[in-house]
XYZ file of C-alpha atoms in Angstrom:
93
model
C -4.775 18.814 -6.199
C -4.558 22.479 -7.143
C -1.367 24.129 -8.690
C 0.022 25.713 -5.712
C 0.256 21.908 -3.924
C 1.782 20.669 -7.031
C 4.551 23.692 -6.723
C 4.925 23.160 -2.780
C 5.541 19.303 -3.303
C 7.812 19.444 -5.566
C 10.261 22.244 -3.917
C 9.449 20.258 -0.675
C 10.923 16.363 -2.529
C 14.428 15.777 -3.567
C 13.354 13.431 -6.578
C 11.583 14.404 -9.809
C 7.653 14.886 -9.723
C 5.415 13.967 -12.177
C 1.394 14.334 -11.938
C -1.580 12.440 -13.991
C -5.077 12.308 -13.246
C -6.709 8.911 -12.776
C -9.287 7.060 -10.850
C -9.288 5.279 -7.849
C -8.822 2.258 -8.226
C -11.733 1.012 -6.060
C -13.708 3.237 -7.418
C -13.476 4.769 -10.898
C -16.007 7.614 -9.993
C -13.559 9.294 -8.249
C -11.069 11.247 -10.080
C -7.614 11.342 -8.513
C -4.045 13.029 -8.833
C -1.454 10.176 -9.326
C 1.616 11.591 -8.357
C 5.167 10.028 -9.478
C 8.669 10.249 -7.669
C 11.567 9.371 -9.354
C 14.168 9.468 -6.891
C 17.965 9.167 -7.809
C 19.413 10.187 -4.868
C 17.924 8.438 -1.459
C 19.892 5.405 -0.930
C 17.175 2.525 -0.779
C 13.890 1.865 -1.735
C 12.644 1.724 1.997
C 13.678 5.409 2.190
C 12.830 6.235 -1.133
C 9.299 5.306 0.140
C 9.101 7.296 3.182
C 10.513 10.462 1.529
C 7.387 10.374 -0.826
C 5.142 10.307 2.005
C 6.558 12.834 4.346
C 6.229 15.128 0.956
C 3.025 14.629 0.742
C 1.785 14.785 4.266
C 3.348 18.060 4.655
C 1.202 19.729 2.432
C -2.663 20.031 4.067
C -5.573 18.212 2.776
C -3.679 15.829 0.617
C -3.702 12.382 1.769
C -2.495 8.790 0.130
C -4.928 6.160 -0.111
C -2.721 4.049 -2.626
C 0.387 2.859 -3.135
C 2.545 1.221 -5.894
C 5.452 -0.178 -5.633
C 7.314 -1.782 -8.684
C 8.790 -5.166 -8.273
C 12.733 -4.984 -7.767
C 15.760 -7.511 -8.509
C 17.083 -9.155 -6.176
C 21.131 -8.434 -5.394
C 23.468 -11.362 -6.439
C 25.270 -13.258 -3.447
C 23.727 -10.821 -1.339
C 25.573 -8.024 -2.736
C 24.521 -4.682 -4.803
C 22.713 -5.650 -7.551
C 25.075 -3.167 -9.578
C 22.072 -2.060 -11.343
C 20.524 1.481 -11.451
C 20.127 3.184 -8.525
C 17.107 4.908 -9.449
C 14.269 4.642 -7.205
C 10.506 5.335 -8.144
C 7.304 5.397 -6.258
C 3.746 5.996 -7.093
C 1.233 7.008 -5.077
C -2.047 8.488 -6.006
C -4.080 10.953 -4.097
């Protein structure tokens, strides 16, 4: 991922970006960028989700062959959970 993708994503995203290399998890010859949302704003996870990949297909050449998605509580009665309503997503490119 070079520098200027890293810029375009995150003026493209409405949550915070954060970037680590890694491997693939298949394969730990390949080196990857692991890119983190943290998303405060989109009201549920399912959209939380889709924002993060429509950032990252816009930009050419990147792609997402991973995805991580943290376990979440489930609401009382059915109800908001009256937790945080911070949302983050991983994937790694």
């Amino acid at each position: 991922m070079t520098e200027q993708e890293a810029v375009t994503l995150k003026e493209t995203s409405r949550a915070d970006i954060s970037f680590a290399s890694d491997t693939l998890p298949t394969n730990a010859d390949v080196t990857v960028t692991r890119i983190s949302f943290e998303d405060e704003v989109t009201p549920t996870l399912a959209e939380a989700i889709e924002a993060g990949f429509e950032a990252v297909k816009a930009i050419p050449g990147l792609s997402i062959p991973g995805l991580s998605v943290p376990a979440q509580p489930a609401a009382a009665d059915g109800g908001e959970d009256g937790g945080s309503t911070k949302e983050e997503v991983e994937v790694t490119s």
